[in-house]
PDB file of C-alpha atoms and ligand atoms in Angstrom:
ATOM      1  CA  MET F 232     -48.330  -0.308 -12.931  1.00 54.00           C
ATOM      2  CA  ASP F 233     -46.516  -1.473 -10.134  1.00 54.00           C
ATOM      3  CA  ALA F 234     -44.574  -4.730  -9.987  1.00 57.00           C
ATOM      4  CA  PRO F 235     -46.407  -7.916  -8.724  1.00 62.00           C
ATOM      5  CA  HIS F 236     -43.737  -8.336  -5.727  1.00 78.00           C
ATOM      6  CA  THR F 237     -44.216  -4.898  -4.311  1.00 89.00           C
ATOM      7  CA  PRO F 238     -45.221  -4.358  -0.888  1.00 94.00           C
ATOM      8  CA  PRO F 239     -48.523  -3.296   0.281  1.00 95.00           C
ATOM      9  CA  TRP F 240     -48.514   0.590   0.754  1.00 97.00           C
ATOM     10  CA  THR F 241     -49.092   1.091   4.818  1.00 97.00           C
ATOM     11  CA  PRO F 242     -52.111   1.849   6.328  1.00 97.00           C
ATOM     12  CA  PRO F 243     -52.239   5.340   8.708  1.00 97.00           C
ATOM     13  CA  ASP F 244     -51.754   3.902  12.221  1.00 97.00           C
ATOM     14  CA  GLN F 245     -54.556   4.189  14.009  1.00 97.00           C
ATOM     15  CA  THR F 246     -52.954   4.089  17.518  1.00 97.00           C
ATOM     16  CA  ARG F 247     -50.279   7.156  16.400  1.00 98.00           C
ATOM     17  CA  ARG F 248     -48.599   5.941  20.160  1.00 98.00           C
ATOM     18  CA  LEU F 249     -45.183   7.053  20.828  1.00 98.00           C
ATOM     19  CA  GLY F 250     -41.458   5.343  22.348  1.00 98.00           C
ATOM     20  CA  VAL F 251     -38.866   7.792  22.935  1.00 99.00           C
ATOM     21  CA  LEU F 252     -35.602   5.962  23.336  1.00 98.00           C
ATOM     22  CA  ILE F 253     -32.588   8.661  24.917  1.00 98.00           C
ATOM     23  CA  SER F 254     -29.476   8.805  26.498  1.00 98.00           C
ATOM     24  CA  GLY F 255     -29.076  12.541  27.199  1.00 98.00           C
ATOM     25  CA  ARG F 256     -29.858  15.496  26.303  1.00 97.00           C
ATOM     26  CA  GLY F 257     -33.338  15.132  25.245  1.00 98.00           C
ATOM     27  CA  SER F 258     -33.995  18.038  22.823  1.00 98.00           C
ATOM     28  CA  ASN F 259     -35.327  16.213  19.693  1.00 98.00           C
ATOM     29  CA  MET F 260     -37.954  14.109  22.233  1.00 98.00           C
ATOM     30  CA  GLN F 261     -38.528  17.843  23.611  1.00 98.00           C
ATOM     31  CA  ALA F 262     -39.569  18.942  20.125  1.00 98.00           C
ATOM     32  CA  LEU F 263     -41.752  15.799  19.442  1.00 98.00           C
ATOM     33  CA  LEU F 264     -43.422  16.760  22.644  1.00 98.00           C
ATOM     34  CA  GLU F 265     -44.184  20.460  21.557  1.00 98.00           C
ATOM     35  CA  ALA F 266     -45.152  19.591  18.192  1.00 98.00           C
ATOM     36  CA  ILE F 267     -47.873  17.273  19.408  1.00 98.00           C
ATOM     37  CA  THR F 268     -48.792  19.693  21.941  1.00 97.00           C
ATOM     38  CA  ALA F 269     -48.729  22.526  19.956  1.00 97.00           C
ATOM     39  CA  GLY F 270     -51.308  19.903  17.272  1.00 96.00           C
ATOM     40  CA  ARG F 271     -48.530  19.619  14.422  1.00 96.00           C
ATOM     41  CA  LEU F 272     -48.709  16.207  14.809  1.00 98.00           C
ATOM     42  CA  GLU F 273     -51.017  13.811  15.553  1.00 98.00           C
ATOM     43  CA  ALA F 274     -50.207  11.478  18.406  1.00 98.00           C
ATOM     44  CA  THR F 275     -49.376  10.267  22.279  1.00 98.00           C
ATOM     45  CA  LEU F 276     -45.792  10.326  23.201  1.00 98.00           C
ATOM     46  CA  ALA F 277     -46.875   7.115  25.845  1.00 98.00           C
ATOM     47  CA  VAL F 278     -43.018   6.698  27.593  1.00 98.00           C
ATOM     48  CA  VAL F 279     -40.111   7.947  27.042  1.00 98.00           C
ATOM     49  CA  VAL F 280     -36.941   5.349  28.030  1.00 98.00           C
ATOM     50  CA  SER F 281     -33.086   6.373  28.125  1.00 98.00           C
ATOM     51  CA  ASN F 282     -30.673   3.442  29.232  1.00 98.00           C
ATOM     52  CA  ARG F 283     -28.785   6.182  31.424  1.00 98.00           C
ATOM     53  CA  ALA F 284     -30.658   7.286  34.896  1.00 98.00           C
ATOM     54  CA  ASP F 285     -28.805  10.891  34.657  1.00 98.00           C
ATOM     55  CA  ALA F 286     -30.441  11.442  30.747  1.00 98.00           C
ATOM     56  CA  ALA F 287     -31.652  15.583  31.091  1.00 98.00           C
ATOM     57  CA  GLY F 288     -34.192  14.625  28.817  1.00 98.00           C
ATOM     58  CA  LEU F 289     -35.885  12.233  31.680  1.00 98.00           C
ATOM     59  CA  GLY F 290     -36.658  15.344  33.454  1.00 98.00           C
ATOM     60  CA  ILE F 291     -38.109  17.258  30.481  1.00 98.00           C
ATOM     61  CA  ALA F 292     -40.731  14.082  29.663  1.00 98.00           C
ATOM     62  CA  ARG F 293     -41.797  13.961  33.253  1.00 98.00           C
ATOM     63  CA  ASP F 294     -42.014  17.571  34.112  1.00 98.00           C
ATOM     64  CA  ALA F 295     -44.714  17.576  31.111  1.00 98.00           C
ATOM     65  CA  GLY F 296     -45.955  14.553  32.430  1.00 98.00           C
ATOM     66  CA  VAL F 297     -45.011  11.699  29.962  1.00 98.00           C
ATOM     67  CA  GLU F 298     -44.125   8.484  31.711  1.00 98.00           C
ATOM     68  CA  THR F 299     -40.683   7.304  31.967  1.00 98.00           C
ATOM     69  CA  VAL F 300     -38.648   4.147  32.571  1.00 98.00           C
ATOM     70  CA  VAL F 301     -34.987   3.781  32.669  1.00 98.00           C
ATOM     71  CA  VAL F 302     -32.843   0.446  31.312  1.00 98.00           C
ATOM     72  CA  GLU F 303     -29.600   0.400  31.983  1.00 96.00           C
ATOM     73  CA  HIS F 304     -27.706  -1.574  28.945  1.00 94.00           C
ATOM     74  CA  ARG F 305     -25.573  -2.843  31.793  1.00 94.00           C
ATOM     75  CA  GLY F 306     -26.005  -5.920  33.236  1.00 94.00           C
ATOM     76  CA  TRP F 307     -27.831  -8.111  30.421  1.00 96.00           C
ATOM     77  CA  PRO F 308     -26.404 -11.185  29.519  1.00 95.00           C
ATOM     78  CA  ASP F 309     -25.738 -10.136  25.852  1.00 96.00           C
ATOM     79  CA  ARG F 310     -27.486  -7.452  23.583  1.00 95.00           C
ATOM     80  CA  ALA F 311     -30.740  -9.257  22.381  1.00 97.00           C
ATOM     81  CA  ALA F 312     -31.690  -9.534  25.893  1.00 97.00           C
ATOM     82  CA  TYR F 313     -31.131  -5.632  26.970  1.00 98.00           C
ATOM     83  CA  ASP F 314     -33.006  -5.403  23.347  1.00 98.00           C
ATOM     84  CA  ALA F 315     -35.558  -7.857  24.316  1.00 98.00           C
ATOM     85  CA  ARG F 316     -36.739  -5.847  27.353  1.00 98.00           C
ATOM     86  CA  LEU F 317     -36.380  -2.357  25.481  1.00 98.00           C
ATOM     87  CA  ALA F 318     -39.001  -3.992  22.650  1.00 98.00           C
ATOM     88  CA  GLU F 319     -41.670  -5.530  26.225  1.00 98.00           C
ATOM     89  CA  VAL F 320     -41.265  -1.851  27.938  1.00 98.00           C
ATOM     90  CA  LEU F 321     -42.412  -0.398  24.455  1.00 98.00           C
ATOM     91  CA  GLU F 322     -44.934  -3.001  23.728  1.00 98.00           C
ATOM     92  CA  ALA F 323     -46.553  -2.898  27.552  1.00 98.00           C
ATOM     93  CA  HIS F 324     -46.952   0.675  26.423  1.00 98.00           C
ATOM     94  CA  GLY F 325     -48.210  -0.134  23.213  1.00 98.00           C
ATOM     95  CA  VAL F 326     -46.411   2.294  21.660  1.00 98.00           C
ATOM     96  CA  SER F 327     -46.743   1.391  17.328  1.00 98.00           C
ATOM     97  CA  LEU F 328     -43.731   3.706  16.643  1.00 98.00           C
ATOM     98  CA  VAL F 329     -39.959   3.503  18.229  1.00 98.00           C
ATOM     99  CA  CYS F 330     -38.437   7.011  17.790  1.00 98.00           C
ATOM    100  CA  LEU F 331     -34.647   6.967  18.913  1.00 98.00           C
ATOM    101  CA  ALA F 332     -33.263  10.358  19.745  1.00 98.00           C
ATOM    102  CA  GLY F 333     -29.731  10.059  20.725  1.00 97.00           C
ATOM    103  CA  PHE F 334     -30.183   6.725  22.066  1.00 98.00           C
ATOM    104  CA  MET F 335     -26.709   6.020  21.717  1.00 95.00           C
ATOM    105  CA  ARG F 336     -26.793   2.686  21.276  1.00 94.00           C
ATOM    106  CA  ILE F 337     -27.061  -0.055  18.561  1.00 94.00           C
ATOM    107  CA  VAL F 338     -30.771  -2.097  18.211  1.00 96.00           C
ATOM    108  CA  GLY F 339     -31.037  -5.527  17.253  1.00 97.00           C
ATOM    109  CA  PRO F 340     -33.355  -7.457  15.568  1.00 97.00           C
ATOM    110  CA  ALA F 341     -34.927  -8.828  18.898  1.00 97.00           C
ATOM    111  CA  LEU F 342     -35.862  -5.099  19.160  1.00 98.00           C
ATOM    112  CA  LEU F 343     -36.239  -4.636  15.531  1.00 98.00           C
ATOM    113  CA  GLU F 344     -38.413  -7.420  14.701  1.00 98.00           C
ATOM    114  CA  ARG F 345     -40.777  -6.731  16.693  1.00 98.00           C
ATOM    115  CA  PHE F 346     -41.602  -3.189  15.234  1.00 98.00           C
ATOM    116  CA  PRO F 347     -41.014  -4.233  11.666  1.00 97.00           C
ATOM    117  CA  GLN F 348     -40.459  -0.115   9.414  1.00 97.00           C
ATOM    118  CA  ARG F 349     -41.493   0.539  13.140  1.00 98.00           C
ATOM    119  CA  VAL F 350     -38.634   2.364  14.362  1.00 98.00           C
ATOM    120  CA  LEU F 351     -36.703   6.091  13.191  1.00 98.00           C
ATOM    121  CA  ASN F 352     -34.068   7.816  13.944  1.00 98.00           C
ATOM    122  CA  ILE F 353     -32.751  11.271  13.736  1.00 98.00           C
ATOM    123  CA  HIS F 354     -29.162  11.510  12.477  1.00 98.00           C
ATOM    124  CA  PRO F 355     -26.687  14.990  12.412  1.00 98.00           C
ATOM    125  CA  SER F 356     -25.749  14.086   8.569  1.00 98.00           C
ATOM    126  CA  LEU F 357     -26.594  13.839   5.117  1.00 98.00           C
ATOM    127  CA  LEU F 358     -26.683  10.335   5.126  1.00 98.00           C
ATOM    128  CA  PRO F 359     -25.331   7.898   4.325  1.00 98.00           C
ATOM    129  CA  ALA F 360     -22.234  10.462   4.270  1.00 98.00           C
ATOM    130  CA  PHE F 361     -20.742  10.305   7.725  1.00 98.00           C
ATOM    131  CA  PRO F 362     -22.413   8.259  10.308  1.00 98.00           C
ATOM    132  CA  GLY F 363     -21.690   7.134  13.608  1.00 96.00           C
ATOM    133  CA  LEU F 364     -20.180   9.213  16.128  1.00 96.00           C
ATOM    134  CA  ASN F 365     -19.972  13.375  16.265  1.00 97.00           C
ATOM    135  CA  ALA F 366     -21.639  13.870  12.753  1.00 98.00           C
ATOM    136  CA  GLN F 367     -21.222  17.467  12.648  1.00 98.00           C
ATOM    137  CA  GLN F 368     -17.590  17.453  13.482  1.00 98.00           C
ATOM    138  CA  GLN F 369     -16.263  14.613  10.990  1.00 98.00           C
ATOM    139  CA  ALA F 370     -18.673  16.828   7.960  1.00 98.00           C
ATOM    140  CA  PHE F 371     -17.069  19.952   9.342  1.00 98.00           C
ATOM    141  CA  ASP F 372     -13.081  18.223   9.270  1.00 98.00           C
ATOM    142  CA  HIS F 373     -14.015  16.768   5.646  1.00 98.00           C
ATOM    143  CA  GLY F 374     -14.869  20.472   5.042  1.00 98.00           C
ATOM    144  CA  VAL F 375     -18.447  19.583   3.236  1.00 98.00           C
ATOM    145  CA  ARG F 376     -20.112  22.916   2.196  1.00 98.00           C
ATOM    146  CA  ILE F 377     -23.444  21.296   2.537  1.00 98.00           C
ATOM    147  CA  THR F 378     -24.574  19.166   5.653  1.00 98.00           C
ATOM    148  CA  GLY F 379     -27.554  18.296   7.421  1.00 98.00           C
ATOM    149  CA  ALA F 380     -29.907  15.985   8.862  1.00 98.00           C
ATOM    150  CA  THR F 381     -31.360  12.683   8.057  1.00 98.00           C
ATOM    151  CA  VAL F 382     -34.720  11.144   9.473  1.00 98.00           C
ATOM    152  CA  HIS F 383     -34.337   7.132   9.186  1.00 98.00           C
ATOM    153  CA  ILE F 384     -35.741   3.739   9.522  1.00 98.00           C
ATOM    154  CA  VAL F 385     -33.411   1.848  11.070  1.00 98.00           C
ATOM    155  CA  ASP F 386     -32.593  -1.766  10.223  1.00 96.00           C
ATOM    156  CA  GLU F 387     -28.986  -4.020  11.141  1.00 93.00           C
ATOM    157  CA  GLY F 388     -26.712  -1.297   9.912  1.00 92.00           C
ATOM    158  CA  LEU F 389     -25.412   1.481  11.335  1.00 92.00           C
ATOM    159  CA  ASP F 390     -27.237   4.529  10.331  1.00 93.00           C
ATOM    160  CA  ALA F 391     -28.289   2.720   7.128  1.00 95.00           C
ATOM    161  CA  GLY F 392     -31.706   1.892   6.769  1.00 97.00           C
ATOM    162  CA  PRO F 393     -34.034   3.508   3.835  1.00 98.00           C
ATOM    163  CA  ILE F 394     -34.597   7.769   4.270  1.00 98.00           C
ATOM    164  CA  VAL F 395     -37.465   9.215   4.899  1.00 98.00           C
ATOM    165  CA  ALA F 396     -36.594  13.057   5.183  1.00 98.00           C
ATOM    166  CA  GLN F 397     -33.870  15.301   4.802  1.00 98.00           C
ATOM    167  CA  ALA F 398     -33.076  18.123   5.433  1.00 98.00           C
ATOM    168  CA  ALA F 399     -30.094  20.306   4.551  1.00 98.00           C
ATOM    169  CA  VAL F 400     -27.494  22.962   6.128  1.00 98.00           C
ATOM    170  CA  PRO F 401     -24.862  24.830   4.642  1.00 98.00           C
ATOM    171  CA  VAL F 402     -21.372  24.836   6.555  1.00 98.00           C
ATOM    172  CA  LEU F 403     -20.453  28.572   6.714  1.00 98.00           C
ATOM    173  CA  ASP F 404     -16.711  30.068   6.683  1.00 97.00           C
ATOM    174  CA  ASP F 405     -16.829  31.328   9.869  1.00 98.00           C
ATOM    175  CA  ASP F 406     -18.732  27.832  11.689  1.00 98.00           C
ATOM    176  CA  THR F 407     -17.012  26.214  13.980  1.00 98.00           C
ATOM    177  CA  PRO F 408     -18.038  22.264  14.792  1.00 98.00           C
ATOM    178  CA  GLY F 409     -20.313  24.114  17.237  1.00 98.00           C
ATOM    179  CA  SER F 410     -22.139  26.446  15.171  1.00 98.00           C
ATOM    180  CA  LEU F 411     -22.731  24.317  13.103  1.00 98.00           C
ATOM    181  CA  ALA F 412     -24.042  21.777  15.464  1.00 98.00           C
ATOM    182  CA  ALA F 413     -26.225  23.996  16.830  1.00 98.00           C
ATOM    183  CA  ARG F 414     -28.126  25.502  13.298  1.00 98.00           C
ATOM    184  CA  ILE F 415     -28.116  21.582  11.977  1.00 98.00           C
ATOM    185  CA  LEU F 416     -30.021  20.675  15.809  1.00 98.00           C
ATOM    186  CA  VAL F 417     -32.513  23.789  14.669  1.00 98.00           C
ATOM    187  CA  GLU F 418     -33.263  21.559  11.286  1.00 98.00           C
ATOM    188  CA  GLU F 419     -33.545  18.554  13.297  1.00 98.00           C
ATOM    189  CA  HIS F 420     -36.323  19.414  15.603  1.00 98.00           C
ATOM    190  CA  ARG F 421     -37.764  20.630  12.515  1.00 98.00           C
ATOM    191  CA  LEU F 422     -37.585  17.352  10.489  1.00 98.00           C
ATOM    192  CA  TYR F 423     -37.920  14.760  13.073  1.00 98.00           C
ATOM    193  CA  PRO F 424     -41.675  15.782  14.110  1.00 98.00           C
ATOM    194  CA  ALA F 425     -42.622  15.756  10.066  1.00 98.00           C
ATOM    195  CA  ALA F 426     -41.292  12.315   9.500  1.00 98.00           C
ATOM    196  CA  VAL F 427     -42.818  11.195  12.340  1.00 98.00           C
ATOM    197  CA  ALA F 428     -46.268  12.975  10.972  1.00 98.00           C
ATOM    198  CA  THR F 429     -45.304  10.774   7.467  1.00 98.00           C
ATOM    199  CA  ILE F 430     -44.610   7.605   8.734  1.00 98.00           C
ATOM    200  CA  LEU F 431     -48.283   7.637  10.796  1.00 98.00           C
ATOM    201  CA  ALA F 432     -50.188   8.593   8.076  1.00 98.00           C
ATOM    202  CA  GLY F 433     -49.511   5.590   5.674  1.00 98.00           C
ATOM    203  CA  GLY F 434     -49.910   5.379   2.158  1.00 98.00           C
ATOM    204  CA  TRP F 435     -45.783   4.667   1.682  1.00 98.00           C
ATOM    205  CA  ARG F 436     -43.960   1.842   1.243  1.00 98.00           C
ATOM    206  CA  VAL F 437     -40.095   0.577   1.094  1.00 98.00           C
ATOM    207  CA  GLU F 438     -38.825  -0.324  -2.300  1.00 97.00           C
ATOM    208  CA  GLY F 439     -35.752  -1.875  -2.442  1.00 95.00           C
ATOM    209  CA  ARG F 440     -34.214   1.470  -0.519  1.00 96.00           C
ATOM    210  CA  ARG F 441     -36.021   3.857  -1.296  1.00 97.00           C
ATOM    211  CA  PHE F 442     -38.773   5.097   1.141  1.00 98.00           C
ATOM    212  CA  VAL F 443     -41.735   6.162  -1.392  1.00 98.00           C
ATOM    213  CA  VAL F 444     -44.817   7.887  -0.747  1.00 97.00           C
ATOM    214  CA  LYS F 445     -47.726   6.948  -2.959  1.00 95.00           C
ATOM    215  CA  ARG F 446     -49.035  10.062  -5.310  1.00 86.00           C
ATOM    216  CA  ASP F 447     -52.954  11.495  -4.618  1.00 80.00           C
ATOM    217  CA  GLY F 448     -54.471   9.548  -7.149  1.00 69.00           C
ATOM    218  CA  ALA F 449     -52.377   6.656  -7.836  1.00 68.00           C
ATOM    219  CA  ALA F 450     -53.609   3.362  -7.970  1.00 63.00           C
ATOM    220  CA  GLU F 451     -52.847   0.472  -6.262  1.00 61.00           C
ATOM    221  CA  ALA F 452     -51.804  -2.380  -7.818  1.00 55.00           C
ATOM    222  CA  PRO F 453     -53.789  -5.715  -8.509  1.00 51.00           C
ATOM    223  CA  ARG F 454     -52.572  -8.131  -6.685  1.00 44.00           C
TER     224      ARG F 454
HETATM  225  C1  GRF Q 686     -28.213  14.948  18.064  1.00 53.98           C
HETATM  226  O1  GRF Q 686     -28.070  15.579  17.624  1.00 53.98           O
HETATM  227  C2  GRF Q 686     -28.986  13.545  17.277  1.00 53.98           C
HETATM  228  O2  GRF Q 686     -29.209  13.889  15.888  1.00 53.98           O
HETATM  229  C3  GRF Q 686     -28.194  12.211  17.405  1.00 53.98           C
HETATM  230  O3  GRF Q 686     -27.978  12.694  18.809  1.00 53.98           O
HETATM  231  C4  GRF Q 686     -28.320  13.549  19.061  1.00 53.98           C
HETATM  232  C5  GRF Q 686     -29.716  14.084  20.555  1.00 53.98           C
HETATM  233  O4  GRF Q 686     -29.487  15.039  20.674  1.00 53.98           O
HETATM  234  N1  GRF Q 686     -28.736  10.889  16.846  1.00 53.98           N
HETATM  235  P1  GRF Q 686     -30.858  15.222  21.587  1.00 53.98           P
HETATM  236  O5  GRF Q 686     -30.420  14.417  22.742  1.00 53.98           O
HETATM  237  O6  GRF Q 686     -31.824  14.960  21.383  1.00 53.98           O
HETATM  238  O7  GRF Q 686     -30.585  17.000  22.200  1.00 53.98           O
END
């Protein structure tokens, strides 16, 4: 039986409106969009936000008829002011779940407190190994035989929040950092829509660091 202090299971997300934050290529954003279009992910891509006006992903979103907003990160008094502006844009579009997809900024409390446990990130390694930049190169240089991709709930640490889903990718003898990154990316594109669907379905909670999904038929703890 659950301890009395365990948090409640999350309800299904009826809104299902995604806001995706990008800085560049936008292939994970595109994977989410394709999953929606193909009916594999029941959601709406409400807005794509970039901190860079030249992000290639903005064109992909616009071509698909998705609204885009550029919020340059320069010129704000501090990070909190920038994050508050991001939150404002996302709220104005009715976003219920924020997906970081190659967004090259660390997000802080001014955003996270407005979307509690509703900001996800995808990272190209099996966290907690190789957080930060160039994770594929880090894994290659370290000589690991298996690496992969992780979708996690964002907290204030760097690539540190509770892990929702992971996919393993073997490092092959003839890999280069580039070939390894390409195979990881294939897994990212499969993993992110699946993890988003899990979050939107509800029936999960975070216990300590662990992302726990309710088993079918598991009884709710008396509260
Ligand atoms: C991906 O490898 C993602 O895991 C990392 O940044 C990269 C973004 O690629 N956070 P894209 O912009 O989604 O193509």
